[in-house]
Short mmCIF file of C-alpha atoms and ligand atoms in Angstrom, two decimals:
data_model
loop_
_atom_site.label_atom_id
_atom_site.label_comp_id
_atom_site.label_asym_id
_atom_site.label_seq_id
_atom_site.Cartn_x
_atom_site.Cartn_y
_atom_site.Cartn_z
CA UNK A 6 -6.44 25.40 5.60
CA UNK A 7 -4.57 22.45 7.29
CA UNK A 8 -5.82 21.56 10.46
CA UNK A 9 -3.58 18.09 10.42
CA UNK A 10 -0.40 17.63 12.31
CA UNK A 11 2.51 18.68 10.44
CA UNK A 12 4.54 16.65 8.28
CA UNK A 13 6.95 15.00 10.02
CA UNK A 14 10.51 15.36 8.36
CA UNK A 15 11.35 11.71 7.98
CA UNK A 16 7.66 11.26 5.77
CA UNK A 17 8.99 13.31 2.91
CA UNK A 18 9.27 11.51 -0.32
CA UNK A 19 11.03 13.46 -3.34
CA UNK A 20 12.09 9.67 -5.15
CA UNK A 21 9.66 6.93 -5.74
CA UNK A 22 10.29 4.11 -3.76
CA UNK A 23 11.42 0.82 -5.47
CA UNK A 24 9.37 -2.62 -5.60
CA UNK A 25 10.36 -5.07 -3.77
CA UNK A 26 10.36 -7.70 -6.29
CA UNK A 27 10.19 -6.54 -10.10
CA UNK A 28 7.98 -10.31 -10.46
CA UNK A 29 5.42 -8.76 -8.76
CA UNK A 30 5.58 -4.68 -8.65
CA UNK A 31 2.34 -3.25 -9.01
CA UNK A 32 4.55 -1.10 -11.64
CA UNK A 33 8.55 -0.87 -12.39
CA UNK A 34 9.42 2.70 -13.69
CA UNK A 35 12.50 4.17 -12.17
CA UNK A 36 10.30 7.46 -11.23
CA UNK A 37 7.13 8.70 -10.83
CA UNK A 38 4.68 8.85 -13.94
CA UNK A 39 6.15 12.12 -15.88
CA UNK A 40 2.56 13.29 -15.51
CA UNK A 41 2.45 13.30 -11.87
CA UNK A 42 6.06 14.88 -11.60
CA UNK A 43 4.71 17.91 -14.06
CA UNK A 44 1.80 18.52 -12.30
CA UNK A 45 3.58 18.42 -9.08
CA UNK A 46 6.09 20.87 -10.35
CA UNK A 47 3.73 22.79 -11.91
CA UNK A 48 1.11 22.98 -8.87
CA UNK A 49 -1.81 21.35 -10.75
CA UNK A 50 -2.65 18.55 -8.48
CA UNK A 51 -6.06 19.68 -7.51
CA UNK A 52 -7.62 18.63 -4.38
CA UNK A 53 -4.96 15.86 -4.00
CA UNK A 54 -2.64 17.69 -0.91
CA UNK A 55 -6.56 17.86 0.94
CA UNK A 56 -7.91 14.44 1.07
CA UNK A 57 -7.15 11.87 2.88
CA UNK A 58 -6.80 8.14 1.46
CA UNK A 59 -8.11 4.93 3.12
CA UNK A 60 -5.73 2.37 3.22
CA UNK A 61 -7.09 -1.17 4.88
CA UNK A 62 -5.12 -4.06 5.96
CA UNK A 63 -6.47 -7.24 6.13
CA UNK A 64 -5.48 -10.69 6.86
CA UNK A 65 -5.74 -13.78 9.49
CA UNK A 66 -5.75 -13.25 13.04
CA UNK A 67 -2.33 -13.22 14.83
CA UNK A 68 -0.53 -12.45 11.30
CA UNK A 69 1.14 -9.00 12.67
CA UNK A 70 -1.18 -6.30 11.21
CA UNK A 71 -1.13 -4.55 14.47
CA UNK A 72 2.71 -4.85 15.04
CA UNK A 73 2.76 -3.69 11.30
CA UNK A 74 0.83 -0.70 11.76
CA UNK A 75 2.26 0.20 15.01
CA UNK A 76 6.21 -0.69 13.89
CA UNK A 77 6.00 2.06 11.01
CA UNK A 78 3.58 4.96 12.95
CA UNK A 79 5.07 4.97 16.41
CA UNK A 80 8.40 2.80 15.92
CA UNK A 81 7.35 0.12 18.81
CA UNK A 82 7.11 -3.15 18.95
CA UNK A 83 4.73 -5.27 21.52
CA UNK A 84 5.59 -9.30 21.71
CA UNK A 85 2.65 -9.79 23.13
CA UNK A 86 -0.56 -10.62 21.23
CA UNK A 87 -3.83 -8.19 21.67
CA UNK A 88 -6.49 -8.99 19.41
CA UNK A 89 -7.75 -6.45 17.58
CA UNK A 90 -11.36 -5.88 18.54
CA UNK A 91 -13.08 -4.57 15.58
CA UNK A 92 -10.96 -1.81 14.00
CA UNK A 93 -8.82 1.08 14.86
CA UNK A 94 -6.98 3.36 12.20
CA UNK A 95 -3.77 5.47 12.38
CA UNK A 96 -3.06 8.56 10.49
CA UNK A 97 0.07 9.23 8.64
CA UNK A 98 0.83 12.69 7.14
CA UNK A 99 3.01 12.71 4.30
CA UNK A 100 5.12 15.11 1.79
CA UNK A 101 5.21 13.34 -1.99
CA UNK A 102 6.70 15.50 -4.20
CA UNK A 103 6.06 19.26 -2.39
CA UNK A 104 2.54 17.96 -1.90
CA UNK A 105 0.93 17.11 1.46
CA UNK A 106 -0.69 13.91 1.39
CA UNK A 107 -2.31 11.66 3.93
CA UNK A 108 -3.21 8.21 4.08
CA UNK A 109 -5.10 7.25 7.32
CA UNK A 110 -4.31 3.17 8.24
CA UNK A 111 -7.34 1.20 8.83
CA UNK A 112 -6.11 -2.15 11.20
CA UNK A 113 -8.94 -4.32 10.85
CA UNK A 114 -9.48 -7.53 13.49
CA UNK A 115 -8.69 -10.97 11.89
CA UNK A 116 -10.39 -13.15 14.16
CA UNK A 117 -13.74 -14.25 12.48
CA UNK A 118 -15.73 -13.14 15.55
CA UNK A 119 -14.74 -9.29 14.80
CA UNK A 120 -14.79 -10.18 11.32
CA UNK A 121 -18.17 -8.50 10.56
CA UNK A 122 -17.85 -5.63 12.42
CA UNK A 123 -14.17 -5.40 10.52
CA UNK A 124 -15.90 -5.74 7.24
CA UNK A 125 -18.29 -3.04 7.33
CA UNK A 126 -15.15 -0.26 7.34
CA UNK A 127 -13.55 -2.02 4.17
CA UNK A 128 -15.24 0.62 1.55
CA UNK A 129 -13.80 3.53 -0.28
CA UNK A 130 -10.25 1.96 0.48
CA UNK A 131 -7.95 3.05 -2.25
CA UNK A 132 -4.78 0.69 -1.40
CA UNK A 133 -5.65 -2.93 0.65
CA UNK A 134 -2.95 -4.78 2.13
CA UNK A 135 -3.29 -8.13 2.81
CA UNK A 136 -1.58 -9.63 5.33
CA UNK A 137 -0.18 -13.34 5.84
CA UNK A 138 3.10 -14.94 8.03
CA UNK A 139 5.76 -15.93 6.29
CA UNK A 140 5.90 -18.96 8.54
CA UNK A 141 2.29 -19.93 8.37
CA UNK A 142 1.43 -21.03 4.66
CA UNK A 143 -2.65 -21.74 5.65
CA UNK A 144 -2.71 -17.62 5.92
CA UNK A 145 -0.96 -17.43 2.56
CA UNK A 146 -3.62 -19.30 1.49
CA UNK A 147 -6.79 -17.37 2.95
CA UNK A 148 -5.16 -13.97 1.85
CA UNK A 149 -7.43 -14.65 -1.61
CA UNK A 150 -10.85 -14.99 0.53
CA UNK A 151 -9.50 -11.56 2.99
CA UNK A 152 -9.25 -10.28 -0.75
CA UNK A 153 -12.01 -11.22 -1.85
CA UNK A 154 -14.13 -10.06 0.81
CA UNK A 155 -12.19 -6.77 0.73
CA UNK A 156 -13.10 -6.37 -2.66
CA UNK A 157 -17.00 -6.83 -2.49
CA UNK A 158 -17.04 -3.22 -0.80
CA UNK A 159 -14.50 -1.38 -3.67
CA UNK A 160 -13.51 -1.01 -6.64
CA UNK A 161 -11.22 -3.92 -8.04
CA UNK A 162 -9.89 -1.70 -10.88
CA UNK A 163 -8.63 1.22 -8.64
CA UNK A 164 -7.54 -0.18 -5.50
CA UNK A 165 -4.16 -0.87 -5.37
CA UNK A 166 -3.23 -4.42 -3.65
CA UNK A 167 -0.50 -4.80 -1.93
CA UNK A 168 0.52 -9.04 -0.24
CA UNK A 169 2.27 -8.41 2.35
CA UNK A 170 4.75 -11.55 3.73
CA UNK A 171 5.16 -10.56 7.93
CA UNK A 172 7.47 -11.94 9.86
CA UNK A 173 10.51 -12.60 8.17
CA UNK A 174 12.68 -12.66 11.10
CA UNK A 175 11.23 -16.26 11.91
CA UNK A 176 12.40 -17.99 8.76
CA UNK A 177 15.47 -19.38 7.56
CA UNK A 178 17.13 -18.06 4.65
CA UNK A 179 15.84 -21.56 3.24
CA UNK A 180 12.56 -21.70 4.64
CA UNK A 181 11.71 -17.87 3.21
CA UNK A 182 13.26 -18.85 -0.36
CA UNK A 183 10.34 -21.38 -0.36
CA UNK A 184 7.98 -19.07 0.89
CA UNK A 185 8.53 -16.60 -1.24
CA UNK A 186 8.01 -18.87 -4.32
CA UNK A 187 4.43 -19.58 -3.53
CA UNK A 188 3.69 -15.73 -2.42
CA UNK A 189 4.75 -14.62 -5.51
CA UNK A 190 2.62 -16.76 -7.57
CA UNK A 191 -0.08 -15.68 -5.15
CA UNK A 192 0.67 -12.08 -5.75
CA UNK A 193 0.70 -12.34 -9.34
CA UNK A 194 -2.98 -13.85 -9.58
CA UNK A 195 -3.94 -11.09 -7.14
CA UNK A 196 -2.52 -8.70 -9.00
CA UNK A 197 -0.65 -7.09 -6.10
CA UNK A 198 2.79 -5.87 -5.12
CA UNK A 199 4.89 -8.46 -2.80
CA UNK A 200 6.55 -7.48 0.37
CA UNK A 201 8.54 -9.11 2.91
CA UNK A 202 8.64 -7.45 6.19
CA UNK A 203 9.50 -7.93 9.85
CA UNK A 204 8.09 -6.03 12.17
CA UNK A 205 10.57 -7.24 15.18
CA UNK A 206 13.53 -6.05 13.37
CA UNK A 207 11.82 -3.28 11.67
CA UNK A 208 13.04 -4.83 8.12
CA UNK A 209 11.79 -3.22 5.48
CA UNK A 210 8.59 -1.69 6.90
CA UNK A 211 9.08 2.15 6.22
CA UNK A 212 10.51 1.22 2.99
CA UNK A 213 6.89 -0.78 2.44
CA UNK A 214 4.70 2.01 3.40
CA UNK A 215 6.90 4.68 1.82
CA UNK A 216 6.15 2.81 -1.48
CA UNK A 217 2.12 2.88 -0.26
CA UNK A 218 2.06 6.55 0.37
CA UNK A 219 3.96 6.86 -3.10
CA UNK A 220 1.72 4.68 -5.25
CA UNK A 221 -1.63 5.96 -3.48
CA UNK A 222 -0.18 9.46 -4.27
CA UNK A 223 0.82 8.82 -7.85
CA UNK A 224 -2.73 6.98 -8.87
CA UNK A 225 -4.48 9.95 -7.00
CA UNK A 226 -2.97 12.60 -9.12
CA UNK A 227 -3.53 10.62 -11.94
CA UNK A 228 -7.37 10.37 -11.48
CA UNK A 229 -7.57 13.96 -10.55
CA UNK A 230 -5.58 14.74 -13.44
CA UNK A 231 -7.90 12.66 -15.64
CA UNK A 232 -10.85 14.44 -13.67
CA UNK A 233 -9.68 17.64 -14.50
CA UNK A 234 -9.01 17.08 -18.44
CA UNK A 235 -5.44 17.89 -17.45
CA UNK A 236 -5.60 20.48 -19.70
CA UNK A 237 -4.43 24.09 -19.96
CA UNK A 238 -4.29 25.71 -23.60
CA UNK A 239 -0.78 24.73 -25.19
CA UNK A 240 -0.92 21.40 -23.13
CA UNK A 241 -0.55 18.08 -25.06
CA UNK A 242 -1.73 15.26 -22.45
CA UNK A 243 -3.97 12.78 -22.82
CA UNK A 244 -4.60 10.67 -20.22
CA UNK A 245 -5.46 7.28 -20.65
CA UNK A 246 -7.94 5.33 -17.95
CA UNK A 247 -5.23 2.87 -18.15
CA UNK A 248 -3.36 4.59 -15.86
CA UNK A 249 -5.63 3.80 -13.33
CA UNK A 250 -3.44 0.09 -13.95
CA UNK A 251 -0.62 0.37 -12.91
CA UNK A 252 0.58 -3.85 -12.57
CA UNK A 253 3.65 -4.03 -14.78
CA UNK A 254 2.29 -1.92 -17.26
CA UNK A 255 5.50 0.58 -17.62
CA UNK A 256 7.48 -2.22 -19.73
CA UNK A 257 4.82 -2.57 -22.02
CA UNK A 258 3.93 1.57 -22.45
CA UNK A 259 6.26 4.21 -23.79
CA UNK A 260 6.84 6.47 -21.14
CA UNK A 261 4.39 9.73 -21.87
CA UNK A 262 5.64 13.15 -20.92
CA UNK A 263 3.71 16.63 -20.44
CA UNK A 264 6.50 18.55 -22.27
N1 GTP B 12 8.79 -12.60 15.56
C1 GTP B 12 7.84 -11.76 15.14
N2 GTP B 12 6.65 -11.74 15.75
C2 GTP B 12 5.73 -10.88 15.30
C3 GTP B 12 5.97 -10.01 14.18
N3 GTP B 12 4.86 -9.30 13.97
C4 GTP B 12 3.97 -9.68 14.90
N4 GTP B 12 4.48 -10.63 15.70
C5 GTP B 12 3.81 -11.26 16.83
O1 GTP B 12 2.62 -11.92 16.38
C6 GTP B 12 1.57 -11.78 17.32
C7 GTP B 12 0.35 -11.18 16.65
O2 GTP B 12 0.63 -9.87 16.20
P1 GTP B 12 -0.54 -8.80 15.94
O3 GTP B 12 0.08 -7.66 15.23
O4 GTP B 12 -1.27 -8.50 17.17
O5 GTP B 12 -1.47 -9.64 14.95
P2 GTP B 12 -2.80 -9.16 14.20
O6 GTP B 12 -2.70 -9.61 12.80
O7 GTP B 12 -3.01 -7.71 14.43
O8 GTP B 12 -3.93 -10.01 14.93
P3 GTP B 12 -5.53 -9.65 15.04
O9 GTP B 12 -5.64 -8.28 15.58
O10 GTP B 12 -6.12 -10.68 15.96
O11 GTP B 12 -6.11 -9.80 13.67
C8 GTP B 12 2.12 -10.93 18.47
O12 GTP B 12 2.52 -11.80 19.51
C9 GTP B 12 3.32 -10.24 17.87
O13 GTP B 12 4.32 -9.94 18.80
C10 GTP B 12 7.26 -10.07 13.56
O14 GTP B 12 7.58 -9.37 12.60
N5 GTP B 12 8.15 -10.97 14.07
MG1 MG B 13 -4.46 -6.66 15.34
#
């Protein structure tokens, strides 16, 4: 039974989306996990097209979280700054691979007065985005502590972290190079894939949350696989709770195939 909105035709993923930056890709095959493209093929993704992920984003007040959020679900952008008071959440229906999949947006306030009331919707997030301005290196620099407190309410060895540089249209080609060299570094202690967006211009925001939806998709069949056993008589998997990390982990594993 679906009682969601329909996918919407430009949400349909068949590829994985590309990193950003191989330095910091949460992982760097080509495609999705072999595993995940069998049991796609093959039907055998469980409860994955029903549920519904949590994705939070985090990160100092006035950084563009909201202009994020609203750039890629409704394709507008507001100059004007509205706090966020509290939270509010947007849902995105997606197709990955044949499969419906959903990940519902969770925009959390930045200013330390909402902060608390922010912080009590930060569990059960499987992907956190952290938020700074690529012209504003102090909120480079708290996007550890919005991690940190992000990850008192999950799980720090299945959410998927994404540091997210907003903004871009405001910096020189110069300016960003510079930047980018400290978010990097930033994103590799984290553990997190590196973006570079602007939400004025629209650069590379679907492309961002394309690669969300595809790596929340991708870690969910794997779990559910791993739930499952994965195993039909005949079938030859084993599934490793490695999986479960994916940060630059392809160039050091053989790919692994169900055939
Ligand atoms: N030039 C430019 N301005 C942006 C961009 N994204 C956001 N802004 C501006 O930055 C201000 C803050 O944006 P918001 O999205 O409301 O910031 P926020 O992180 O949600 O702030 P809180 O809700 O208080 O945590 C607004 O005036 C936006 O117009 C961008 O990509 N480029
Ligand atoms: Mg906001």
């Amino acid at each position: 039974m679906n009682i969601l909105a329909p996918v919407r035709r430009d949400r349909v993923l068949a590829e994985l989306p590309q990193y950003l930056r191989k330095e910091a890709a949460l992982h760097v095959r080509k495609d999705f996990h072999p595993r995940v493209t069998c049991a796609c093929q093959e039907h055998r993704t469980g409860t994955v097209g029903f549920k519904i992920s949590k994705v939070i984003v985090v990160g100092d007040l006035s950084v563009g979280k909201t202009c994020l959020i609203n750039r890629f679900c409704k394709d507008t952008f507001d100059k004007n700054y509205k706090a966020t008071i509290g939270v509010d959440f947007e849902m995105e229906r997606f197709e990955v691979l044949g499969v419906p999949f959903s990940l519902q947006l969770w925009d959390t306030a930045g200013q330390e007065r909402f902060k608390c009331i922010a912080s009590t919707y930060y569990r059960g997030a499987q992907a956190i985005i952290i938020v700074f301005s690529l012209n504003d290196v102090a909120s480079l620099e708290h996007t550890r502590q919005w991690l940190a407190d992000a990850l008192k309410e999950n799980d720090p060895s299945s959410a998927l972290l994404f540091l997210v540089g907003s903004k871009k249209d405001l910096s020189t080609p110069a300016q960003y190079v510079l930047m980018e060299r400290d978010a990097l570094k930033v994103a590799q202690e984290m553990k997190a894939e590196y973006w570079a967006v602007s939400s004025l211009t629209g650069e590379n925001v679907r492309e961002f949350f394309f690669r969300v939806a595809a790596l929340t998709f991708e870690a969910n069949v794997l779990a559910e696989l791993e739930k499952s056993g994965a195993r039909s008589i005949g079938d030859v998997v084993r599934i490793n709770s490695d999986d479960n990390n994916l940060y630059l982990t392809a160039s050091k594993k053989k790919p692994a195939c169900c055939f």
